[in-house]
mmCIF file with all atom_site columns, C-alpha atoms in Angstrom:
data_model
loop_
_atom_site.group_PDB
_atom_site.id
_atom_site.type_symbol
_atom_site.label_atom_id
_atom_site.label_alt_id
_atom_site.label_comp_id
_atom_site.label_asym_id
_atom_site.label_entity_id
_atom_site.label_seq_id
_atom_site.pdbx_PDB_ins_code
_atom_site.Cartn_x
_atom_site.Cartn_y
_atom_site.Cartn_z
_atom_site.occupancy
_atom_site.B_iso_or_equiv
_atom_site.pdbx_formal_charge
_atom_site.auth_seq_id
_atom_site.auth_comp_id
_atom_site.auth_asym_id
_atom_site.auth_atom_id
_atom_site.pdbx_PDB_model_num
ATOM 1   C CA . UNK E 1 1   ? 40.773 136.891 174.146 1.00 0.00 ? 1   UNK E CA 1
ATOM 2   C CA . UNK E 1 2   ? 38.044 133.628 173.518 1.00 0.00 ? 2   UNK E CA 1
ATOM 3   C CA . UNK E 1 3   ? 34.849 134.194 172.041 1.00 0.00 ? 3   UNK E CA 1
ATOM 4   C CA . UNK E 1 4   ? 31.680 135.066 173.856 1.00 0.00 ? 4   UNK E CA 1
ATOM 5   C CA . UNK E 1 5   ? 29.400 132.248 174.124 1.00 0.00 ? 5   UNK E CA 1
ATOM 6   C CA . UNK E 1 6   ? 26.353 132.560 172.245 1.00 0.00 ? 6   UNK E CA 1
ATOM 7   C CA . UNK E 1 7   ? 22.886 132.773 174.464 1.00 0.00 ? 7   UNK E CA 1
ATOM 8   C CA . UNK E 1 8   ? 21.446 129.191 174.926 1.00 0.00 ? 8   UNK E CA 1
ATOM 9   C CA . UNK E 1 9   ? 17.964 130.749 174.054 1.00 0.00 ? 9   UNK E CA 1
ATOM 10  C CA . UNK E 1 10  ? 18.967 132.401 170.867 1.00 0.00 ? 10  UNK E CA 1
ATOM 11  C CA . UNK E 1 11  ? 20.703 128.928 170.370 1.00 0.00 ? 11  UNK E CA 1
ATOM 12  C CA . UNK E 1 12  ? 17.433 127.874 170.434 1.00 0.00 ? 12  UNK E CA 1
ATOM 13  C CA . UNK E 1 13  ? 14.995 130.648 168.711 1.00 0.00 ? 13  UNK E CA 1
ATOM 14  C CA . UNK E 1 14  ? 17.740 130.328 166.242 1.00 0.00 ? 14  UNK E CA 1
ATOM 15  C CA . UNK E 1 15  ? 16.937 126.426 165.166 1.00 0.00 ? 15  UNK E CA 1
ATOM 16  C CA . UNK E 1 16  ? 13.584 126.161 167.119 1.00 0.00 ? 16  UNK E CA 1
ATOM 17  C CA . UNK E 1 17  ? 12.398 123.263 168.836 1.00 0.00 ? 17  UNK E CA 1
ATOM 18  C CA . UNK E 1 18  ? 13.268 119.854 169.055 1.00 0.00 ? 18  UNK E CA 1
ATOM 19  C CA . UNK E 1 19  ? 11.122 118.075 166.635 1.00 0.00 ? 19  UNK E CA 1
ATOM 20  C CA . UNK E 1 20  ? 9.637  115.920 169.182 1.00 0.00 ? 20  UNK E CA 1
ATOM 21  C CA . UNK E 1 21  ? 8.270  118.811 171.360 1.00 0.00 ? 21  UNK E CA 1
ATOM 22  C CA . UNK E 1 22  ? 7.778  120.795 167.163 1.00 0.00 ? 22  UNK E CA 1
ATOM 23  C CA . UNK E 1 23  ? 4.573  117.599 166.861 1.00 0.00 ? 23  UNK E CA 1
ATOM 24  C CA . UNK E 1 24  ? 3.416  117.854 170.429 1.00 0.00 ? 24  UNK E CA 1
ATOM 25  C CA . UNK E 1 25  ? 5.071  114.425 170.714 1.00 0.00 ? 25  UNK E CA 1
ATOM 26  C CA . UNK E 1 26  ? 5.165  113.157 175.173 1.00 0.00 ? 26  UNK E CA 1
ATOM 27  C CA . UNK E 1 27  ? 7.189  110.639 176.577 1.00 0.00 ? 27  UNK E CA 1
ATOM 28  C CA . UNK E 1 28  ? 4.596  109.416 178.404 1.00 0.00 ? 28  UNK E CA 1
ATOM 29  C CA . UNK E 1 29  ? 2.449  108.142 175.456 1.00 0.00 ? 29  UNK E CA 1
ATOM 30  C CA . UNK E 1 30  ? 2.778  104.903 173.701 1.00 0.00 ? 30  UNK E CA 1
ATOM 31  C CA . UNK E 1 31  ? 0.372  106.572 171.112 1.00 0.00 ? 31  UNK E CA 1
ATOM 32  C CA . UNK E 1 32  ? 3.077  109.869 171.444 1.00 0.00 ? 32  UNK E CA 1
ATOM 33  C CA . UNK E 1 33  ? 5.936  107.564 171.194 1.00 0.00 ? 33  UNK E CA 1
ATOM 34  C CA . UNK E 1 34  ? 4.906  105.453 167.858 1.00 0.00 ? 34  UNK E CA 1
ATOM 35  C CA . UNK E 1 35  ? 4.963  108.473 166.209 1.00 0.00 ? 35  UNK E CA 1
ATOM 36  C CA . UNK E 1 36  ? 7.442  110.217 167.328 1.00 0.00 ? 36  UNK E CA 1
ATOM 37  C CA . UNK E 1 37  ? 9.440  106.488 165.701 1.00 0.00 ? 37  UNK E CA 1
ATOM 38  C CA . UNK E 1 38  ? 7.658  107.345 162.417 1.00 0.00 ? 38  UNK E CA 1
ATOM 39  C CA . UNK E 1 39  ? 8.716  110.313 162.554 1.00 0.00 ? 39  UNK E CA 1
ATOM 40  C CA . UNK E 1 40  ? 12.385 109.685 163.682 1.00 0.00 ? 40  UNK E CA 1
ATOM 41  C CA . UNK E 1 41  ? 12.401 106.849 160.719 1.00 0.00 ? 41  UNK E CA 1
ATOM 42  C CA . UNK E 1 42  ? 11.345 110.811 157.906 1.00 0.00 ? 42  UNK E CA 1
ATOM 43  C CA . UNK E 1 43  ? 14.033 112.778 159.707 1.00 0.00 ? 43  UNK E CA 1
ATOM 44  C CA . UNK E 1 44  ? 16.879 110.293 158.700 1.00 0.00 ? 44  UNK E CA 1
ATOM 45  C CA . UNK E 1 45  ? 18.968 110.645 155.678 1.00 0.00 ? 45  UNK E CA 1
ATOM 46  C CA . UNK E 1 46  ? 19.449 114.275 154.414 1.00 0.00 ? 46  UNK E CA 1
ATOM 47  C CA . UNK E 1 47  ? 16.135 114.975 153.951 1.00 0.00 ? 47  UNK E CA 1
ATOM 48  C CA . UNK E 1 48  ? 15.138 118.435 154.859 1.00 0.00 ? 48  UNK E CA 1
ATOM 49  C CA . UNK E 1 49  ? 13.799 118.743 158.914 1.00 0.00 ? 49  UNK E CA 1
ATOM 50  C CA . UNK E 1 50  ? 10.836 121.022 157.496 1.00 0.00 ? 50  UNK E CA 1
ATOM 51  C CA . UNK E 1 51  ? 10.150 118.641 154.217 1.00 0.00 ? 51  UNK E CA 1
ATOM 52  C CA . UNK E 1 52  ? 10.518 115.405 156.739 1.00 0.00 ? 52  UNK E CA 1
ATOM 53  C CA . UNK E 1 53  ? 7.924  117.228 159.803 1.00 0.00 ? 53  UNK E CA 1
ATOM 54  C CA . UNK E 1 54  ? 4.895  118.170 156.373 1.00 0.00 ? 54  UNK E CA 1
ATOM 55  C CA . UNK E 1 55  ? 5.245  114.982 155.372 1.00 0.00 ? 55  UNK E CA 1
ATOM 56  C CA . UNK E 1 56  ? 4.564  113.587 159.328 1.00 0.00 ? 56  UNK E CA 1
ATOM 57  C CA . UNK E 1 57  ? 1.541  115.471 159.670 1.00 0.00 ? 57  UNK E CA 1
ATOM 58  C CA . UNK E 1 58  ? 0.077  114.922 156.445 1.00 0.00 ? 58  UNK E CA 1
ATOM 59  C CA . UNK E 1 59  ? 0.991  111.211 156.759 1.00 0.00 ? 59  UNK E CA 1
ATOM 60  C CA . UNK E 1 60  ? -0.662 112.379 161.058 1.00 0.00 ? 60  UNK E CA 1
ATOM 61  C CA . UNK E 1 61  ? -3.886 113.984 159.470 1.00 0.00 ? 61  UNK E CA 1
ATOM 62  C CA . UNK E 1 62  ? -5.165 110.850 157.811 1.00 0.00 ? 62  UNK E CA 1
ATOM 63  C CA . UNK E 1 63  ? -4.564 109.041 160.478 1.00 0.00 ? 63  UNK E CA 1
ATOM 64  C CA . UNK E 1 64  ? -1.401 106.903 159.435 1.00 0.00 ? 64  UNK E CA 1
ATOM 65  C CA . UNK E 1 65  ? 1.284  107.691 162.288 1.00 0.00 ? 65  UNK E CA 1
ATOM 66  C CA . UNK E 1 66  ? -1.757 104.786 164.181 1.00 0.00 ? 66  UNK E CA 1
ATOM 67  C CA . UNK E 1 67  ? 1.223  101.436 163.586 1.00 0.00 ? 67  UNK E CA 1
ATOM 68  C CA . UNK E 1 68  ? -1.881 99.021  163.353 1.00 0.00 ? 68  UNK E CA 1
ATOM 69  C CA . UNK E 1 69  ? -3.462 101.656 161.036 1.00 0.00 ? 69  UNK E CA 1
ATOM 70  C CA . UNK E 1 70  ? -0.535 101.815 159.213 1.00 0.00 ? 70  UNK E CA 1
ATOM 71  C CA . UNK E 1 71  ? 0.932  98.726  158.838 1.00 0.00 ? 71  UNK E CA 1
ATOM 72  C CA . UNK E 1 72  ? -3.214 98.156  157.254 1.00 0.00 ? 72  UNK E CA 1
ATOM 73  C CA . UNK E 1 73  ? -3.040 99.956  154.592 1.00 0.00 ? 73  UNK E CA 1
ATOM 74  C CA . UNK E 1 74  ? 0.336  99.102  153.292 1.00 0.00 ? 74  UNK E CA 1
ATOM 75  C CA . UNK E 1 75  ? 2.461  101.532 151.904 1.00 0.00 ? 75  UNK E CA 1
ATOM 76  C CA . UNK E 1 76  ? 0.741  103.034 148.275 1.00 0.00 ? 76  UNK E CA 1
ATOM 77  C CA . UNK E 1 77  ? -1.131 105.236 150.942 1.00 0.00 ? 77  UNK E CA 1
ATOM 78  C CA . UNK E 1 78  ? 1.761  106.293 152.499 1.00 0.00 ? 78  UNK E CA 1
ATOM 79  C CA . UNK E 1 79  ? 3.584  106.801 149.511 1.00 0.00 ? 79  UNK E CA 1
ATOM 80  C CA . UNK E 1 80  ? 0.649  108.768 147.868 1.00 0.00 ? 80  UNK E CA 1
ATOM 81  C CA . UNK E 1 81  ? 0.891  111.061 150.610 1.00 0.00 ? 81  UNK E CA 1
ATOM 82  C CA . UNK E 1 82  ? 5.260  111.236 151.240 1.00 0.00 ? 82  UNK E CA 1
ATOM 83  C CA . UNK E 1 83  ? 4.409  111.994 147.745 1.00 0.00 ? 83  UNK E CA 1
ATOM 84  C CA . UNK E 1 84  ? 2.418  114.973 148.158 1.00 0.00 ? 84  UNK E CA 1
ATOM 85  C CA . UNK E 1 85  ? 4.779  115.955 150.918 1.00 0.00 ? 85  UNK E CA 1
ATOM 86  C CA . UNK E 1 86  ? 7.266  116.148 148.076 1.00 0.00 ? 86  UNK E CA 1
ATOM 87  C CA . UNK E 1 87  ? 9.685  113.945 150.201 1.00 0.00 ? 87  UNK E CA 1
ATOM 88  C CA . UNK E 1 88  ? 12.482 112.441 148.380 1.00 0.00 ? 88  UNK E CA 1
ATOM 89  C CA . UNK E 1 89  ? 11.780 108.719 147.671 1.00 0.00 ? 89  UNK E CA 1
ATOM 90  C CA . UNK E 1 90  ? 8.100  108.581 148.930 1.00 0.00 ? 90  UNK E CA 1
ATOM 91  C CA . UNK E 1 91  ? 8.074  104.437 147.762 1.00 0.00 ? 91  UNK E CA 1
ATOM 92  C CA . UNK E 1 92  ? 10.487 102.708 149.517 1.00 0.00 ? 92  UNK E CA 1
ATOM 93  C CA . UNK E 1 93  ? 10.704 105.617 152.151 1.00 0.00 ? 93  UNK E CA 1
ATOM 94  C CA . UNK E 1 94  ? 6.454  104.157 152.808 1.00 0.00 ? 94  UNK E CA 1
ATOM 95  C CA . UNK E 1 95  ? 6.952  100.765 152.714 1.00 0.00 ? 95  UNK E CA 1
ATOM 96  C CA . UNK E 1 96  ? 10.427 101.019 155.417 1.00 0.00 ? 96  UNK E CA 1
ATOM 97  C CA . UNK E 1 97  ? 7.208  102.852 157.764 1.00 0.00 ? 97  UNK E CA 1
ATOM 98  C CA . UNK E 1 98  ? 5.076  99.942  156.733 1.00 0.00 ? 98  UNK E CA 1
ATOM 99  C CA . UNK E 1 99  ? 7.657  97.502  158.298 1.00 0.00 ? 99  UNK E CA 1
ATOM 100 C CA . UNK E 1 100 ? 7.928  99.628  161.156 1.00 0.00 ? 100 UNK E CA 1
ATOM 101 C CA . UNK E 1 101 ? 4.492  99.924  162.250 1.00 0.00 ? 101 UNK E CA 1
ATOM 102 C CA . UNK E 1 102 ? 4.212  95.916  162.086 1.00 0.00 ? 102 UNK E CA 1
ATOM 103 C CA . UNK E 1 103 ? 6.899  95.080  163.917 1.00 0.00 ? 103 UNK E CA 1
ATOM 104 C CA . UNK E 1 104 ? 5.621  97.815  166.229 1.00 0.00 ? 104 UNK E CA 1
ATOM 105 C CA . UNK E 1 105 ? 2.645  95.112  166.566 1.00 0.00 ? 105 UNK E CA 1
ATOM 106 C CA . UNK E 1 106 ? 4.763  92.038  166.492 1.00 0.00 ? 106 UNK E CA 1
ATOM 107 C CA . UNK E 1 107 ? 7.186  92.988  169.329 1.00 0.00 ? 107 UNK E CA 1
ATOM 108 C CA . UNK E 1 108 ? 3.912  94.036  171.645 1.00 0.00 ? 108 UNK E CA 1
ATOM 109 C CA . UNK E 1 109 ? 2.427  97.202  170.422 1.00 0.00 ? 109 UNK E CA 1
ATOM 110 C CA . UNK E 1 110 ? 4.089  99.517  173.365 1.00 0.00 ? 110 UNK E CA 1
ATOM 111 C CA . UNK E 1 111 ? 7.664  100.405 172.969 1.00 0.00 ? 111 UNK E CA 1
ATOM 112 C CA . UNK E 1 112 ? 7.622  101.532 176.649 1.00 0.00 ? 112 UNK E CA 1
ATOM 113 C CA . UNK E 1 113 ? 7.504  98.131  178.260 1.00 0.00 ? 113 UNK E CA 1
ATOM 114 C CA . UNK E 1 114 ? 9.747  97.673  175.338 1.00 0.00 ? 114 UNK E CA 1
ATOM 115 C CA . UNK E 1 115 ? 12.178 100.120 176.988 1.00 0.00 ? 115 UNK E CA 1
ATOM 116 C CA . UNK E 1 116 ? 10.840 99.310  180.411 1.00 0.00 ? 116 UNK E CA 1
ATOM 117 C CA . UNK E 1 117 ? 12.125 95.536  179.114 1.00 0.00 ? 117 UNK E CA 1
ATOM 118 C CA . UNK E 1 118 ? 15.337 96.569  178.509 1.00 0.00 ? 118 UNK E CA 1
ATOM 119 C CA . UNK E 1 119 ? 18.776 96.222  180.206 1.00 0.00 ? 119 UNK E CA 1
ATOM 120 C CA . UNK E 1 120 ? 20.333 98.657  179.574 1.00 0.00 ? 120 UNK E CA 1
ATOM 121 C CA . UNK E 1 121 ? 20.788 101.169 176.352 1.00 0.00 ? 121 UNK E CA 1
ATOM 122 C CA . UNK E 1 122 ? 22.370 98.330  173.801 1.00 0.00 ? 122 UNK E CA 1
ATOM 123 C CA . UNK E 1 123 ? 19.929 95.892  174.138 1.00 0.00 ? 123 UNK E CA 1
ATOM 124 C CA . UNK E 1 124 ? 17.447 98.979  173.858 1.00 0.00 ? 124 UNK E CA 1
ATOM 125 C CA . UNK E 1 125 ? 19.282 99.751  170.639 1.00 0.00 ? 125 UNK E CA 1
ATOM 126 C CA . UNK E 1 126 ? 19.276 96.427  169.332 1.00 0.00 ? 126 UNK E CA 1
ATOM 127 C CA . UNK E 1 127 ? 14.527 95.627  170.002 1.00 0.00 ? 127 UNK E CA 1
ATOM 128 C CA . UNK E 1 128 ? 14.576 98.418  167.911 1.00 0.00 ? 128 UNK E CA 1
ATOM 129 C CA . UNK E 1 129 ? 17.132 98.033  165.821 1.00 0.00 ? 129 UNK E CA 1
ATOM 130 C CA . UNK E 1 130 ? 15.414 94.692  164.488 1.00 0.00 ? 130 UNK E CA 1
ATOM 131 C CA . UNK E 1 131 ? 11.813 95.545  164.215 1.00 0.00 ? 131 UNK E CA 1
ATOM 132 C CA . UNK E 1 132 ? 12.554 96.395  160.727 1.00 0.00 ? 132 UNK E CA 1
ATOM 133 C CA . UNK E 1 133 ? 15.245 96.587  158.139 1.00 0.00 ? 133 UNK E CA 1
ATOM 134 C CA . UNK E 1 134 ? 16.375 99.994  157.398 1.00 0.00 ? 134 UNK E CA 1
ATOM 135 C CA . UNK E 1 135 ? 15.329 101.494 161.033 1.00 0.00 ? 135 UNK E CA 1
ATOM 136 C CA . UNK E 1 136 ? 18.666 101.559 161.555 1.00 0.00 ? 136 UNK E CA 1
ATOM 137 C CA . UNK E 1 137 ? 20.848 103.052 164.533 1.00 0.00 ? 137 UNK E CA 1
ATOM 138 C CA . UNK E 1 138 ? 21.018 106.271 163.152 1.00 0.00 ? 138 UNK E CA 1
ATOM 139 C CA . UNK E 1 139 ? 17.528 105.723 162.870 1.00 0.00 ? 139 UNK E CA 1
ATOM 140 C CA . UNK E 1 140 ? 18.022 104.781 166.588 1.00 0.00 ? 140 UNK E CA 1
ATOM 141 C CA . UNK E 1 141 ? 20.045 107.613 167.765 1.00 0.00 ? 141 UNK E CA 1
ATOM 142 C CA . UNK E 1 142 ? 16.866 109.997 166.361 1.00 0.00 ? 142 UNK E CA 1
ATOM 143 C CA . UNK E 1 143 ? 14.541 108.938 168.406 1.00 0.00 ? 143 UNK E CA 1
ATOM 144 C CA . UNK E 1 144 ? 15.957 108.099 171.767 1.00 0.00 ? 144 UNK E CA 1
ATOM 145 C CA . UNK E 1 145 ? 17.911 111.548 172.666 1.00 0.00 ? 145 UNK E CA 1
ATOM 146 C CA . UNK E 1 146 ? 14.729 113.211 173.499 1.00 0.00 ? 146 UNK E CA 1
ATOM 147 C CA . UNK E 1 147 ? 14.044 110.489 175.548 1.00 0.00 ? 147 UNK E CA 1
ATOM 148 C CA . UNK E 1 148 ? 16.688 110.042 178.010 1.00 0.00 ? 148 UNK E CA 1
ATOM 149 C CA . UNK E 1 149 ? 15.240 111.526 180.685 1.00 0.00 ? 149 UNK E CA 1
ATOM 150 C CA . UNK E 1 150 ? 12.505 109.341 180.221 1.00 0.00 ? 150 UNK E CA 1
ATOM 151 C CA . UNK E 1 151 ? 13.810 106.480 180.098 1.00 0.00 ? 151 UNK E CA 1
ATOM 152 C CA . UNK E 1 152 ? 16.766 105.363 181.893 1.00 0.00 ? 152 UNK E CA 1
ATOM 153 C CA . UNK E 1 153 ? 18.031 102.872 179.327 1.00 0.00 ? 153 UNK E CA 1
ATOM 154 C CA . UNK E 1 154 ? 18.231 105.720 176.723 1.00 0.00 ? 154 UNK E CA 1
ATOM 155 C CA . UNK E 1 155 ? 20.257 107.778 179.465 1.00 0.00 ? 155 UNK E CA 1
ATOM 156 C CA . UNK E 1 156 ? 23.764 106.059 178.674 1.00 0.00 ? 156 UNK E CA 1
ATOM 157 C CA . UNK E 1 157 ? 23.245 107.821 174.875 1.00 0.00 ? 157 UNK E CA 1
ATOM 158 C CA . UNK E 1 158 ? 26.360 109.771 173.237 1.00 0.00 ? 158 UNK E CA 1
ATOM 159 C CA . UNK E 1 159 ? 25.448 113.229 172.057 1.00 0.00 ? 159 UNK E CA 1
ATOM 160 C CA . UNK E 1 160 ? 25.821 113.181 167.764 1.00 0.00 ? 160 UNK E CA 1
ATOM 161 C CA . UNK E 1 161 ? 28.883 114.558 166.820 1.00 0.00 ? 161 UNK E CA 1
ATOM 162 C CA . UNK E 1 162 ? 27.993 117.277 165.138 1.00 0.00 ? 162 UNK E CA 1
ATOM 163 C CA . UNK E 1 163 ? 25.650 118.717 168.579 1.00 0.00 ? 163 UNK E CA 1
ATOM 164 C CA . UNK E 1 164 ? 29.686 117.434 169.806 1.00 0.00 ? 164 UNK E CA 1
ATOM 165 C CA . UNK E 1 165 ? 31.579 119.397 167.529 1.00 0.00 ? 165 UNK E CA 1
ATOM 166 C CA . UNK E 1 166 ? 28.990 122.381 168.269 1.00 0.00 ? 166 UNK E CA 1
ATOM 167 C CA . UNK E 1 167 ? 28.983 122.342 171.932 1.00 0.00 ? 167 UNK E CA 1
ATOM 168 C CA . UNK E 1 168 ? 33.356 121.993 171.743 1.00 0.00 ? 168 UNK E CA 1
ATOM 169 C CA . UNK E 1 169 ? 33.407 124.631 168.581 1.00 0.00 ? 169 UNK E CA 1
ATOM 170 C CA . UNK E 1 170 ? 31.098 127.330 170.909 1.00 0.00 ? 170 UNK E CA 1
ATOM 171 C CA . UNK E 1 171 ? 33.229 127.127 174.035 1.00 0.00 ? 171 UNK E CA 1
ATOM 172 C CA . UNK E 1 172 ? 29.972 124.833 176.096 1.00 0.00 ? 172 UNK E CA 1
ATOM 173 C CA . UNK E 1 173 ? 32.403 122.610 176.855 1.00 0.00 ? 173 UNK E CA 1
ATOM 174 C CA . UNK E 1 174 ? 35.947 121.215 177.122 1.00 0.00 ? 174 UNK E CA 1
ATOM 175 C CA . UNK E 1 175 ? 37.741 119.299 174.569 1.00 0.00 ? 175 UNK E CA 1
ATOM 176 C CA . UNK E 1 176 ? 37.931 115.067 175.959 1.00 0.00 ? 176 UNK E CA 1
ATOM 177 C CA . UNK E 1 177 ? 34.498 116.103 177.159 1.00 0.00 ? 177 UNK E CA 1
ATOM 178 C CA . UNK E 1 178 ? 31.642 113.983 176.612 1.00 0.00 ? 178 UNK E CA 1
ATOM 179 C CA . UNK E 1 179 ? 33.360 111.587 174.577 1.00 0.00 ? 179 UNK E CA 1
ATOM 180 C CA . UNK E 1 180 ? 31.194 108.888 175.190 1.00 0.00 ? 180 UNK E CA 1
ATOM 181 C CA . UNK E 1 181 ? 28.270 108.044 177.301 1.00 0.00 ? 181 UNK E CA 1
ATOM 182 C CA . UNK E 1 182 ? 25.965 110.517 178.378 1.00 0.00 ? 182 UNK E CA 1
ATOM 183 C CA . UNK E 1 183 ? 26.246 114.140 177.853 1.00 0.00 ? 183 UNK E CA 1
ATOM 184 C CA . UNK E 1 184 ? 27.189 114.909 181.965 1.00 0.00 ? 184 UNK E CA 1
ATOM 185 C CA . UNK E 1 185 ? 29.702 117.824 180.902 1.00 0.00 ? 185 UNK E CA 1
ATOM 186 C CA . UNK E 1 186 ? 26.814 119.933 178.186 1.00 0.00 ? 186 UNK E CA 1
ATOM 187 C CA . UNK E 1 187 ? 23.382 119.110 181.244 1.00 0.00 ? 187 UNK E CA 1
ATOM 188 C CA . UNK E 1 188 ? 25.645 121.179 183.239 1.00 0.00 ? 188 UNK E CA 1
ATOM 189 C CA . UNK E 1 189 ? 26.778 124.048 181.294 1.00 0.00 ? 189 UNK E CA 1
ATOM 190 C CA . UNK E 1 190 ? 22.781 124.127 180.499 1.00 0.00 ? 190 UNK E CA 1
ATOM 191 C CA . UNK E 1 191 ? 21.729 123.855 183.877 1.00 0.00 ? 191 UNK E CA 1
ATOM 192 C CA . UNK E 1 192 ? 24.216 126.893 184.617 1.00 0.00 ? 192 UNK E CA 1
ATOM 193 C CA . UNK E 1 193 ? 22.493 129.180 181.883 1.00 0.00 ? 193 UNK E CA 1
ATOM 194 C CA . UNK E 1 194 ? 20.341 131.139 181.758 1.00 0.00 ? 194 UNK E CA 1
ATOM 195 C CA . UNK E 1 195 ? 16.478 131.352 184.001 1.00 0.00 ? 195 UNK E CA 1
ATOM 196 C CA . UNK E 1 196 ? 13.815 130.275 181.975 1.00 0.00 ? 196 UNK E CA 1
ATOM 197 C CA . UNK E 1 197 ? 16.798 126.710 181.354 1.00 0.00 ? 197 UNK E CA 1
ATOM 198 C CA . UNK E 1 198 ? 16.074 125.972 177.264 1.00 0.00 ? 198 UNK E CA 1
ATOM 199 C CA . UNK E 1 199 ? 14.837 122.299 177.577 1.00 0.00 ? 199 UNK E CA 1
ATOM 200 C CA . UNK E 1 200 ? 18.169 120.310 176.916 1.00 0.00 ? 200 UNK E CA 1
ATOM 201 C CA . UNK E 1 201 ? 16.607 118.384 174.549 1.00 0.00 ? 201 UNK E CA 1
ATOM 202 C CA . UNK E 1 202 ? 16.129 121.786 172.398 1.00 0.00 ? 202 UNK E CA 1
ATOM 203 C CA . UNK E 1 203 ? 19.334 122.666 172.381 1.00 0.00 ? 203 UNK E CA 1
ATOM 204 C CA . UNK E 1 204 ? 21.258 119.478 171.271 1.00 0.00 ? 204 UNK E CA 1
ATOM 205 C CA . UNK E 1 205 ? 18.722 119.463 168.786 1.00 0.00 ? 205 UNK E CA 1
ATOM 206 C CA . UNK E 1 206 ? 19.938 122.961 167.782 1.00 0.00 ? 206 UNK E CA 1
ATOM 207 C CA . UNK E 1 207 ? 23.870 122.241 167.950 1.00 0.00 ? 207 UNK E CA 1
ATOM 208 C CA . UNK E 1 208 ? 23.937 119.591 165.353 1.00 0.00 ? 208 UNK E CA 1
ATOM 209 C CA . UNK E 1 209 ? 22.473 121.261 163.532 1.00 0.00 ? 209 UNK E CA 1
ATOM 210 C CA . UNK E 1 210 ? 24.188 124.224 163.769 1.00 0.00 ? 210 UNK E CA 1
ATOM 211 C CA . UNK E 1 211 ? 27.561 121.311 163.910 1.00 0.00 ? 211 UNK E CA 1
ATOM 212 C CA . UNK E 1 212 ? 26.290 119.868 160.294 1.00 0.00 ? 212 UNK E CA 1
ATOM 213 C CA . UNK E 1 213 ? 26.211 123.122 158.577 1.00 0.00 ? 213 UNK E CA 1
ATOM 214 C CA . UNK E 1 214 ? 29.917 124.398 159.440 1.00 0.00 ? 214 UNK E CA 1
ATOM 215 C CA . UNK E 1 215 ? 31.630 122.204 162.701 1.00 0.00 ? 215 UNK E CA 1
ATOM 216 C CA . UNK E 1 216 ? 32.486 118.705 161.097 1.00 0.00 ? 216 UNK E CA 1
ATOM 217 C CA . UNK E 1 217 ? 33.674 119.387 157.673 1.00 0.00 ? 217 UNK E CA 1
ATOM 218 C CA . UNK E 1 218 ? 34.738 122.263 159.336 1.00 0.00 ? 218 UNK E CA 1
ATOM 219 C CA . UNK E 1 219 ? 33.149 125.168 157.110 1.00 0.00 ? 219 UNK E CA 1
ATOM 220 C CA . UNK E 1 220 ? 33.167 127.700 159.303 1.00 0.00 ? 220 UNK E CA 1
ATOM 221 C CA . UNK E 1 221 ? 31.549 130.049 156.956 1.00 0.00 ? 221 UNK E CA 1
ATOM 222 C CA . UNK E 1 222 ? 28.527 128.546 157.271 1.00 0.00 ? 222 UNK E CA 1
ATOM 223 C CA . UNK E 1 223 ? 28.273 129.571 161.167 1.00 0.00 ? 223 UNK E CA 1
ATOM 224 C CA . UNK E 1 224 ? 25.122 130.549 162.568 1.00 0.00 ? 224 UNK E CA 1
ATOM 225 C CA . UNK E 1 225 ? 26.913 132.535 165.297 1.00 0.00 ? 225 UNK E CA 1
ATOM 226 C CA . UNK E 1 226 ? 30.472 133.924 163.278 1.00 0.00 ? 226 UNK E CA 1
ATOM 227 C CA . UNK E 1 227 ? 30.818 136.199 166.516 1.00 0.00 ? 227 UNK E CA 1
ATOM 228 C CA . UNK E 1 228 ? 31.651 133.473 168.982 1.00 0.00 ? 228 UNK E CA 1
ATOM 229 C CA . UNK E 1 229 ? 32.992 130.959 166.532 1.00 0.00 ? 229 UNK E CA 1
ATOM 230 C CA . UNK E 1 230 ? 37.262 130.638 167.834 1.00 0.00 ? 230 UNK E CA 1
ATOM 231 C CA . UNK E 1 231 ? 37.753 128.827 163.475 1.00 0.00 ? 231 UNK E CA 1
ATOM 232 C CA . UNK E 1 232 ? 36.123 131.464 161.668 1.00 0.00 ? 232 UNK E CA 1
#
């Protein structure tokens, strides 16, 4: 007998909303998008999500999530702020954030315009990577995934591999689904699920957390949904 699928609301509740929504940032606001760009840079690598979000809030409280202010301030003040929040490697991270803010200014300052003038995902991703050294493919993916519905150029971005591995293990999608391009199979599953339907970005973020923890290695004993895990 197949293991029961975990309730999507339980999945989202276990990990909380997507960081962009958690921070109250809106896709239709250029200042919010600029803030999300910096937050996506902080969320990269193996940094704990809670530490990254606390660091963003500390920067925001000092006005340092405004790219123009950050670029003019330089790296020392944000480095001290990151260090106070116990963010790892605060100096190189602060320097990367300042370069990213300055690069956005040189690109015209509007991420909405940058997306609207891009001919598809490849061009949009290339423009984002060129904003600053150190803002690479993984950070671009983190930035773009919650914006698939807002920016047509981001619509074909695939699922994070960890999210896809978890979705397959939890029987949300079939093995072979959503390997490339837009995650249409997972969108269908989420759309057909319980009412109210959880935001897709929240589901994908939760699946990524499950996948990183238990599915990619795999480490089934670390799965937070043992009764639904087919490999435990």
